Short mmCIF file of C-alpha atoms in Angstrom, two decimals:
data_model
loop_
_atom_site.label_atom_id
_atom_site.label_comp_id
_atom_site.label_asym_id
_atom_site.label_seq_id
_atom_site.Cartn_x
_atom_site.Cartn_y
_atom_site.Cartn_z
CA LEU A 1 0.00 0.06 0.07
CA GLU A 2 2.75 2.33 0.76
CA VAL A 3 4.37 1.70 -2.52
CA SER A 4 1.00 2.24 -4.25
CA VAL A 5 0.42 5.50 -2.52
CA GLY A 6 3.94 6.75 -3.49
CA GLN A 7 3.43 5.87 -7.04
CA ILE A 8 -0.18 7.56 -7.15
CA SER A 9 1.27 10.59 -5.44
CA GLU A 10 4.03 10.98 -8.08
CA GLN A 11 1.51 10.57 -10.91
CA ASN A 12 -0.77 13.14 -9.33
CA GLN A 13 2.13 15.56 -9.00
CA ALA A 14 3.08 15.21 -12.66
CA SER A 15 -0.54 15.48 -13.89
CA LEU A 16 -1.00 18.59 -11.78
CA ASP A 17 2.21 20.18 -13.19
CA GLU A 18 1.10 19.19 -16.67
CA SER A 19 -2.30 20.86 -16.18
CA TYR A 20 -1.04 23.92 -14.47
CA ASN A 21 1.59 24.53 -17.24
CA PHE A 22 -1.22 24.35 -19.87
CA LEU A 23 -3.55 26.83 -17.95
CA ARG A 24 -1.18 29.14 -16.17
CA ASP A 25 -1.16 31.93 -18.81
CA CYS A 26 -4.91 31.66 -19.52
CA ARG A 27 -7.44 34.24 -18.18
CA ILE A 28 -10.39 32.81 -16.45
CA ILE A 29 -13.78 33.56 -17.77
CA ASP A 30 -15.99 31.13 -16.08
CA ALA A 31 -15.39 28.42 -13.54
CA PRO A 32 -17.59 25.96 -11.43
CA GLY A 33 -18.35 26.68 -7.67
CA ASP A 34 -16.23 29.13 -5.54
CA VAL A 35 -12.77 27.41 -5.85
CA LEU A 36 -11.33 30.29 -7.76
CA ARG A 37 -12.49 32.94 -5.35
CA LYS A 38 -10.23 34.69 -2.92
CA ASP A 39 -11.72 36.93 -0.31
CA GLY A 40 -14.99 36.76 -2.17
CA GLU A 41 -13.62 38.04 -5.46
CA ALA A 42 -12.89 36.00 -8.54
CA GLN A 43 -9.35 35.46 -9.56
CA GLU A 44 -8.18 36.60 -12.89
CA TYR A 45 -5.60 33.66 -13.39
CA ILE A 46 -5.57 30.19 -11.92
CA THR A 47 -3.17 29.20 -9.14
CA LYS A 48 -1.60 25.73 -8.68
CA ALA A 49 -3.28 25.32 -5.39
CA ALA A 50 -6.64 26.17 -6.61
CA LEU A 51 -6.25 23.99 -9.58
CA GLY A 52 -5.21 21.19 -7.35
CA GLU A 53 -8.36 21.65 -5.15
CA MET A 54 -10.62 21.53 -8.28
CA LEU A 55 -9.09 18.44 -9.60
CA ARG A 56 -8.80 16.39 -6.59
CA PRO A 57 -11.30 13.31 -6.26
CA GLY A 58 -14.61 14.47 -5.49
CA GLY A 59 -13.80 18.02 -6.48
CA ALA A 60 -15.80 20.44 -8.53
CA SER A 61 -17.38 18.97 -11.78
CA GLY A 62 -18.17 20.74 -14.96
CA GLU A 63 -15.69 22.80 -16.98
CA LEU A 64 -13.68 26.01 -17.17
CA THR A 65 -13.92 28.68 -19.73
CA VAL A 66 -10.66 30.65 -20.19
CA GLN A 67 -9.15 33.01 -22.59
CA ASP A 68 -5.78 32.27 -24.23
CA ARG A 69 -3.91 33.97 -26.99
CA GLU A 70 -6.00 32.43 -29.71
CA GLY A 71 -9.42 33.15 -28.11
CA GLU A 72 -11.91 31.48 -25.83
CA LEU A 73 -11.21 27.89 -24.81
CA ARG A 74 -13.53 25.40 -23.12
CA VAL A 75 -11.71 23.05 -20.80
CA VAL A 76 -13.48 20.00 -19.47
CA LEU A 77 -12.53 18.88 -15.94
CA GLY A 78 -11.45 15.23 -16.17
CA ASP A 79 -10.52 13.03 -19.16
CA ALA A 80 -13.40 10.71 -18.56
CA SER A 81 -15.95 13.56 -18.87
CA PHE A 82 -14.07 14.90 -21.75
CA ARG A 83 -14.49 11.72 -23.60
CA ARG A 84 -18.31 11.52 -22.94
CA THR A 85 -18.93 14.99 -23.90
CA MET A 86 -16.75 14.97 -27.11
CA GLU A 87 -18.00 11.66 -28.54
CA GLY A 88 -19.81 12.13 -31.86
CA LEU A 89 -18.56 15.61 -32.53
CA GLU A 90 -16.91 16.42 -35.75
CA LEU A 91 -13.03 17.37 -35.76
CA ILE A 92 -12.58 20.56 -37.85
CA LYS A 93 -8.76 20.60 -37.81
CA ASP A 94 -6.35 17.82 -38.14
CA PHE A 95 -5.25 16.73 -34.67
CA ARG A 96 -1.46 16.17 -34.15
CA PRO A 97 0.49 15.02 -31.01
CA ASP A 98 2.61 18.16 -31.37
CA GLU A 99 3.00 20.88 -33.94
CA ASN A 100 5.32 19.04 -36.18
CA GLY A 101 4.02 15.62 -35.66
CA GLU A 102 2.13 13.29 -38.08
CA VAL A 103 -1.81 13.67 -38.22
CA LEU A 104 -3.29 11.39 -35.55
CA ILE A 105 -6.90 12.08 -36.51
CA LYS A 106 -7.98 13.68 -39.68
CA ALA A 107 -10.37 16.76 -40.05
CA GLY A 108 -14.02 15.82 -40.77
CA THR A 109 -13.82 12.78 -38.38
CA ARG A 110 -16.72 12.17 -36.19
CA LEU A 111 -14.90 11.41 -32.84
CA SER A 112 -15.45 7.98 -31.46
CA SER A 113 -14.60 6.66 -28.02
CA ALA A 114 -11.37 5.01 -29.45
CA ASP A 115 -10.33 8.49 -31.04
CA LEU A 116 -10.89 10.16 -27.69
CA VAL A 117 -8.95 7.64 -25.76
CA ARG A 118 -5.96 8.34 -27.94
CA ILE A 119 -6.37 12.11 -27.58
CA ALA A 120 -6.71 11.86 -23.81
CA SER A 121 -3.57 9.78 -23.46
CA LEU A 122 -1.49 12.73 -24.73
CA PRO A 123 -0.86 15.99 -23.00
CA PRO A 124 -3.83 18.51 -23.22
CA GLN A 125 -4.04 20.80 -26.23
CA PRO A 126 -6.75 22.89 -27.78
CA MET A 127 -8.65 21.16 -30.53
CA LEU A 128 -11.36 22.65 -32.85
CA VAL A 129 -14.79 20.72 -32.99
CA ARG A 130 -18.25 21.28 -34.61
CA ASP A 131 -21.26 20.23 -32.43
CA THR A 132 -23.19 18.24 -34.85
CA ASN A 133 -25.60 17.22 -32.30
CA VAL A 134 -27.29 20.65 -32.24
CA LEU A 135 -27.83 20.57 -35.99
CA ASP A 136 -29.11 16.97 -35.92
CA GLU A 137 -31.69 17.87 -33.25
CA SER A 138 -32.68 21.04 -35.10
CA GLU A 139 -33.03 19.63 -38.54
CA ASP A 140 -36.55 20.31 -39.93
CA ALA A 141 -37.65 21.47 -36.41
CA ALA A 142 -36.11 24.88 -35.91
CA TRP A 143 -35.95 28.13 -37.67
CA PHE A 144 -33.13 30.84 -37.86
CA ALA A 145 -33.61 33.85 -35.72
CA ALA A 146 -31.08 35.94 -37.35
CA ASP A 147 -29.34 36.14 -40.90
CA VAL A 148 -26.30 33.75 -41.17
CA GLU A 149 -23.46 35.81 -42.74
CA LYS A 150 -20.13 34.98 -44.15
CA ASP A 151 -17.76 37.77 -44.95
CA GLY A 152 -20.51 40.25 -45.00
CA ARG A 153 -22.73 38.03 -47.34
CA VAL A 154 -26.06 36.51 -46.11
CA VAL A 155 -25.87 32.70 -46.73
CA ILE A 156 -29.01 31.83 -44.98
CA PRO A 157 -31.88 34.32 -44.24
CA MET A 158 -33.70 34.91 -41.09
CA ASP A 159 -36.67 32.67 -40.56
CA ALA A 160 -35.54 30.02 -42.80
CA ILE A 161 -35.93 26.60 -41.69
CA VAL A 162 -32.92 24.39 -40.46
CA ASP A 163 -33.06 21.75 -43.23
CA SER A 164 -30.44 19.42 -44.74
CA LEU A 165 -29.40 22.34 -47.20
CA ALA A 166 -28.94 24.75 -44.41
CA ILE A 167 -26.82 22.28 -42.47
CA LYS A 168 -24.64 21.69 -45.54
CA THR A 169 -24.31 25.36 -45.95
CA LEU A 170 -23.18 25.91 -42.39
CA SER A 171 -20.66 23.24 -42.51
CA ALA A 172 -19.20 24.37 -45.85
CA ASN A 173 -18.83 28.05 -44.49
CA ASN A 174 -17.58 26.88 -40.99
CA ILE A 175 -20.29 29.07 -39.37
CA SER A 176 -19.24 29.12 -35.61
CA GLU A 177 -22.60 30.22 -34.03
CA ILE A 178 -26.34 30.53 -34.92
CA LYS A 179 -29.46 31.97 -33.31
CA LEU A 180 -32.68 29.80 -33.43
CA TRP A 181 -36.27 30.84 -32.52
CA LYS A 182 -37.31 29.40 -29.19
CA ASN A 183 -40.53 27.50 -29.05
CA PRO A 184 -42.15 28.34 -32.48
CA GLU A 185 -45.95 27.67 -32.41
CA HIS A 186 -47.35 25.00 -34.57
CA ILE A 187 -51.13 25.48 -35.24
CA ASN A 188 -53.06 22.52 -36.58
CA LEU A 189 -55.97 24.06 -38.46
CA THR A 190 -58.01 20.77 -38.35
CA ASP A 191 -57.89 20.42 -34.50
CA SER A 192 -58.39 24.27 -34.04
CA MET A 193 -61.38 24.14 -36.29
CA HIS A 194 -62.96 21.25 -34.35
CA HIS A 195 -62.38 23.15 -31.08
CA VAL A 196 -63.91 26.33 -32.33
CA LEU A 197 -67.04 24.46 -33.80
CA ILE A 198 -67.53 22.64 -30.59
CA GLU A 199 -67.08 25.81 -28.37
CA HIS A 200 -69.08 28.34 -30.28
CA TYR A 201 -71.71 26.44 -32.44
CA PHE A 202 -72.24 22.83 -31.15
CA GLY A 203 -75.98 22.37 -30.07
CA LYS A 204 -77.29 25.34 -31.97
CA PRO A 205 -80.25 24.97 -34.32
CA LEU A 206 -79.45 24.08 -37.90
CA THR A 207 -81.50 25.47 -40.78
CA GLN A 208 -79.71 23.88 -43.76
CA ALA A 209 -76.38 22.60 -44.87
CA ILE A 210 -74.50 22.78 -48.14
CA ASN A 211 -72.14 20.00 -49.25
CA SER A 212 -68.65 20.62 -51.14
CA GLU A 213 -70.61 20.64 -54.59
CA GLY A 214 -72.80 23.51 -53.56
CA GLU A 215 -75.93 21.31 -53.16
CA VAL A 216 -78.33 21.43 -50.17
CA ILE A 217 -78.10 18.35 -48.04
CA GLU A 218 -81.48 16.64 -47.48
CA ASN A 219 -82.59 14.84 -44.35
CA ILE A 220 -80.21 16.60 -41.89
CA THR A 221 -80.60 16.91 -38.21
CA HIS A 222 -82.23 19.96 -36.69
CA GLY A 223 -79.18 20.82 -34.59
CA ILE A 224 -75.39 21.03 -34.96
CA ASP A 225 -74.07 17.87 -33.76
CA GLY A 226 -70.87 15.79 -34.10
CA SER A 227 -71.58 14.74 -37.67
CA ILE A 228 -71.97 18.26 -38.85
CA VAL A 229 -68.91 19.33 -37.14
CA ARG A 230 -67.06 16.44 -38.68
CA GLY A 231 -68.30 17.25 -42.13
CA ILE A 232 -67.17 20.83 -41.89
CA VAL A 233 -63.62 19.97 -40.66
CA GLU A 234 -63.21 17.17 -43.40
CA GLY A 235 -64.63 19.50 -46.01
CA SER A 236 -67.57 17.32 -47.12
CA ILE A 237 -69.82 20.29 -45.66
CA SER A 238 -68.72 23.69 -47.16
CA GLY A 239 -71.24 25.63 -45.05
CA ILE A 240 -74.29 25.77 -42.74
CA GLU A 241 -76.89 28.11 -41.73
CA SER A 242 -77.98 28.60 -38.07
CA GLU A 243 -80.01 31.38 -36.46
CA GLY A 244 -79.73 33.43 -39.65
CA ASN A 245 -75.92 33.21 -39.74
CA ILE A 246 -74.05 31.52 -42.61
CA ILE A 247 -71.07 29.49 -41.17
CA THR A 248 -68.55 28.39 -43.88
CA ARG A 249 -65.43 26.35 -43.56
CA GLU A 250 -63.33 29.27 -44.54
CA LYS A 251 -64.95 31.49 -42.08
CA VAL A 252 -64.27 28.97 -39.25
CA ILE A 253 -60.58 28.88 -40.50
CA ARG A 254 -60.37 32.74 -40.49
CA GLN A 255 -61.70 32.73 -36.94
CA VAL A 256 -59.02 30.36 -35.84
CA LEU A 257 -56.27 32.37 -37.60
CA THR A 258 -57.64 35.73 -36.18
CA GLU A 259 -57.36 34.23 -32.61
CA ARG A 260 -54.02 32.42 -32.89
CA ALA A 261 -52.06 33.89 -35.77
CA LEU A 262 -53.08 37.49 -36.78
CA GLY A 263 -49.95 39.79 -36.14
CA LYS A 264 -47.47 36.92 -35.85
CA VAL A 265 -44.75 36.04 -38.34
CA LEU A 266 -45.18 33.07 -40.71
CA LEU A 267 -42.28 30.63 -40.47
CA GLU A 268 -43.26 28.31 -43.47
CA THR A 269 -44.26 29.08 -47.01
CA ILE A 270 -47.95 28.25 -47.65
CA ARG A 271 -49.01 26.74 -51.00
CA ASP A 272 -52.44 25.97 -52.29
CA LYS A 273 -53.50 22.71 -53.59
CA LYS A 274 -52.16 23.55 -57.10
CA GLY A 275 -48.65 24.19 -55.56
CA ASN A 276 -48.84 27.92 -56.06
CA THR A 277 -47.27 30.03 -53.21
CA VAL A 278 -49.92 32.03 -51.39
CA ALA A 279 -47.75 33.26 -48.31
CA GLU A 280 -44.06 33.58 -48.05
CA ALA A 281 -42.24 32.62 -45.08
CA GLY A 282 -40.93 35.39 -42.94
CA GLN A 283 -43.84 37.79 -43.56
CA GLU A 284 -46.30 39.14 -40.95
CA ILE A 285 -49.71 37.61 -41.11
CA THR A 286 -52.00 40.60 -41.82
CA SER A 287 -55.68 40.32 -42.68
CA LYS A 288 -54.86 39.98 -46.31
CA VAL A 289 -52.38 37.16 -45.67
CA LEU A 290 -54.99 35.55 -43.31
CA ASP A 291 -57.50 35.56 -46.11
CA SER A 292 -54.93 33.78 -48.47
CA ILE A 293 -54.14 31.18 -45.89
CA ALA A 294 -57.76 30.43 -45.15
CA SER A 295 -58.38 29.77 -48.76
CA SER A 296 -55.32 27.75 -49.51
CA GLY A 297 -56.63 24.54 -47.83
CA ALA A 298 -53.51 24.28 -45.60
CA ASP A 299 -53.78 21.78 -42.68
CA ASP A 300 -51.27 23.45 -40.43
CA ILE A 301 -49.09 26.45 -40.13
CA THR A 302 -45.96 27.44 -38.02
CA VAL A 303 -45.72 30.98 -36.55
CA ARG A 304 -43.82 33.00 -34.10
CA PRO A 305 -44.42 36.34 -32.20
CA LYS A 306 -42.85 39.43 -33.54
CA GLN A 307 -40.53 39.56 -30.46
CA ALA A 308 -40.04 36.04 -29.91
CA PRO A 309 -37.15 34.90 -27.78
CA SER A 310 -34.20 33.17 -29.25
CA ASP A 311 -31.51 30.65 -28.34
CA HIS A 312 -27.82 31.04 -29.01
CA LYS A 313 -26.18 27.92 -30.38
CA GLN A 314 -22.40 27.49 -30.49
CA LEU A 315 -21.56 25.22 -33.27
CA ILE A 316 -17.68 25.41 -33.48
CA GLN A 317 -15.67 25.74 -30.40
CA ARG A 318 -12.20 25.12 -29.04
CA VAL A 319 -11.93 22.51 -26.42
CA SER A 320 -9.50 20.63 -24.28
CA PHE A 321 -9.29 18.92 -20.85
CA VAL A 322 -7.30 18.57 -17.69
CA ARG A 323 -6.98 15.22 -15.92
CA ARG A 324 -8.36 14.53 -12.57
CA LEU A 325 -6.17 13.44 -9.72
CA ARG A 326 -6.28 9.85 -8.65
CA GLU A 327 -7.56 8.98 -5.29
CA GLU A 328 -4.98 7.27 -2.90
CA PRO A 329 -6.07 4.25 -1.21
CA GLN A 330 -7.10 4.58 2.58
CA TRP A 331 -6.60 1.87 5.12
CA SER A 332 -6.52 1.28 8.79
CA PRO A 333 -5.33 -1.85 10.87
CA VAL A 334 -8.02 -4.31 11.97
CA VAL A 335 -7.75 -6.95 14.53
CA HIS A 336 -9.94 -10.10 13.72
CA GLY A 337 -11.41 -12.30 16.20
CA VAL A 338 -10.82 -16.04 15.75
CA THR A 339 -13.88 -16.57 13.77
CA LYS A 340 -13.01 -13.84 11.17
CA ALA A 341 -9.34 -14.82 11.06
CA ALA A 342 -10.25 -17.80 9.00
CA LEU A 343 -11.87 -15.69 6.39
CA ALA A 344 -8.68 -13.54 5.83
CA THR A 345 -7.12 -15.95 3.35
CA ASP A 346 -6.23 -15.92 -0.33
CA SER A 347 -8.40 -19.06 -0.82
CA PHE A 348 -12.04 -18.62 -1.02
CA LEU A 349 -12.63 -22.39 -0.80
CA SER A 350 -10.85 -22.36 2.51
CA ALA A 351 -12.69 -19.38 3.82
CA ALA A 352 -16.06 -20.73 2.81
CA SER A 353 -15.53 -24.12 4.43
CA PHE A 354 -15.25 -22.44 7.83
CA GLN A 355 -18.20 -20.14 8.11
CA GLN A 356 -20.40 -17.79 5.98
CA THR A 357 -20.27 -20.23 3.10
CA ALA A 358 -23.02 -18.64 0.97
CA GLN A 359 -21.77 -15.06 1.60
CA VAL A 360 -18.04 -15.94 0.83
CA LEU A 361 -18.89 -17.84 -2.38
CA ALA A 362 -21.33 -15.17 -3.65
CA ALA A 363 -18.71 -12.27 -3.02
CA SER A 364 -16.10 -14.25 -4.77
CA ALA A 365 -18.22 -14.90 -7.69
CA VAL A 366 -19.09 -11.38 -8.03
CA ARG A 367 -15.34 -10.28 -7.89
CA GLY A 368 -14.30 -13.08 -10.15
CA ASP A 369 -11.86 -14.46 -7.70
CA VAL A 370 -9.53 -17.30 -8.73
CA ASP A 371 -8.41 -19.94 -6.32
CA ASN A 372 -4.98 -21.08 -7.07
CA LEU A 373 -5.13 -24.27 -4.73
CA VAL A 374 -1.87 -23.72 -2.98
CA GLY A 375 -3.06 -24.34 0.56
CA LEU A 376 -3.97 -27.41 2.59
CA LYS A 377 -7.73 -27.13 3.06
CA GLU A 378 -8.61 -26.30 -0.45
CA ASN A 379 -6.79 -29.21 -1.80
CA VAL A 380 -8.45 -31.56 0.85
CA ILE A 381 -11.78 -30.19 -0.32
CA ILE A 382 -11.12 -30.71 -4.19
CA GLY A 383 -9.45 -34.10 -3.60
CA LEU A 384 -5.98 -33.31 -4.89
CA LEU A 385 -2.71 -34.17 -3.50
CA ILE A 386 -2.10 -32.44 -0.10
CA PRO A 387 0.71 -29.94 -0.61
CA ALA A 388 2.82 -31.23 2.36
CA GLY A 389 5.88 -33.55 2.40
CA THR A 390 6.07 -35.63 -0.83
CA GLY A 391 2.83 -33.77 -1.95
CA ILE A 392 4.58 -30.54 -2.44
CA GLU A 393 4.91 -29.63 -6.04
CA ARG A 394 8.59 -29.06 -6.08
CA TYR A 395 9.14 -32.46 -4.49
CA ARG A 396 6.94 -34.28 -6.81
CA LYS A 397 9.01 -33.11 -9.77
CA VAL A 398 12.42 -34.18 -8.37
CA VAL A 399 14.06 -36.62 -10.67
CA ILE A 400 16.46 -39.30 -9.30
CA ALA A 401 19.13 -40.52 -11.70
CA GLU A 402 21.19 -43.59 -11.07
CA SER A 403 24.95 -43.43 -11.07
CA SER A 404 27.64 -46.05 -11.22
CA GLU A 405 30.15 -46.13 -8.37
CA SER A 406 33.71 -46.74 -9.53
CA SER A 407 35.91 -48.83 -7.26
CA LEU A 408 38.54 -47.25 -5.24
CA PRO A 409 41.89 -47.41 -6.86
CA GLY A 410 44.05 -50.23 -5.58
CA MET A 411 41.22 -51.79 -3.63
CA GLU A 412 41.17 -55.09 -5.51
CA GLU A 413 45.00 -55.35 -5.28
CA ALA A 414 44.82 -54.87 -1.49
CA ILE A 415 42.26 -57.52 -1.05
CA ILE A 416 44.27 -60.07 -3.10
CA GLN A 417 47.38 -59.41 -1.22
CA LYS A 418 45.53 -59.88 2.10
CA ASP A 419 44.19 -63.31 1.07
#
């Protein structure tokens, strides 16, 4: 344990030195918690002690935002968090171990877990990535809240939808940030018509009804019921008369649009059944535009308020990481009683044979322990040779070789002379 603690301490010191040298000249923009505050005031530059406190096991989580000579840099605390955060993002610039080294990962690569393991094994350095997750989530579901410009030229206009063509344009021009409208309103005209008819006209007396061909419908009910409401919504009934009022399908649509869309900005181009454009995206819905939408037969529209809130989305960013310090093992001496002493053995078979059999075997199975069968009890249990006396492995492998004994010189002559 003491050797392990010494090794971990040396590794932590080297890791802290590496992280501090990487960040020492960076100005702090944002940091988690109050670690970088001194006497209630935020520090402009990080100190080694503050960085060590931040990177210690169980320390602050999240990320640092700093400013270096090239601009703003996002620094993720911990290489494990860095790998989780960066997986799936697109690398914009070739990644090299050092300035003059060979390309380790090429630009345009979507970073995999294996790529990030290779990056995290090297000293920290800034890298340029594109957050493709933002674009994937926004495709065909969000609209631009500001013109997207490149070198003073508008490449995507405001109120355009984020479609596949817009995503390709953003990638081709390396657009670093965009603004998207927050919570645009989708109005389903069919559902809204049903709601208006039920709320304002259901149950009222019905004088007559006209079908889609302009003919009077015979044998109708004397009140506006569900079948009449369904016919108007589906278009099989073009209009009805009730209490001297003529109620047409277009009139109901106008009522819906007046209540929910008048004065707002249209986010999708509206076309009639022939494919002709009746209302352009990005224009305010006035009474004239409202009439055009009502007569177009559109099933739904998407709008936003004039002063709608927007979300700022960062697409391209410079990122890096600093390593967390490893936790040193903690221990304390423990005196076992005689019943527990039998459990303090390397052999789980020997320990299980004494007491707490189920617990010992279950814990060993979970840990994946291996019993090397080097002791006496475990070999008795299994039925192997007992490792004692001639049963010890090194004794069982002793090879005895016979050797011829030569007679002592002059022995035979001495015997003959004596005889």
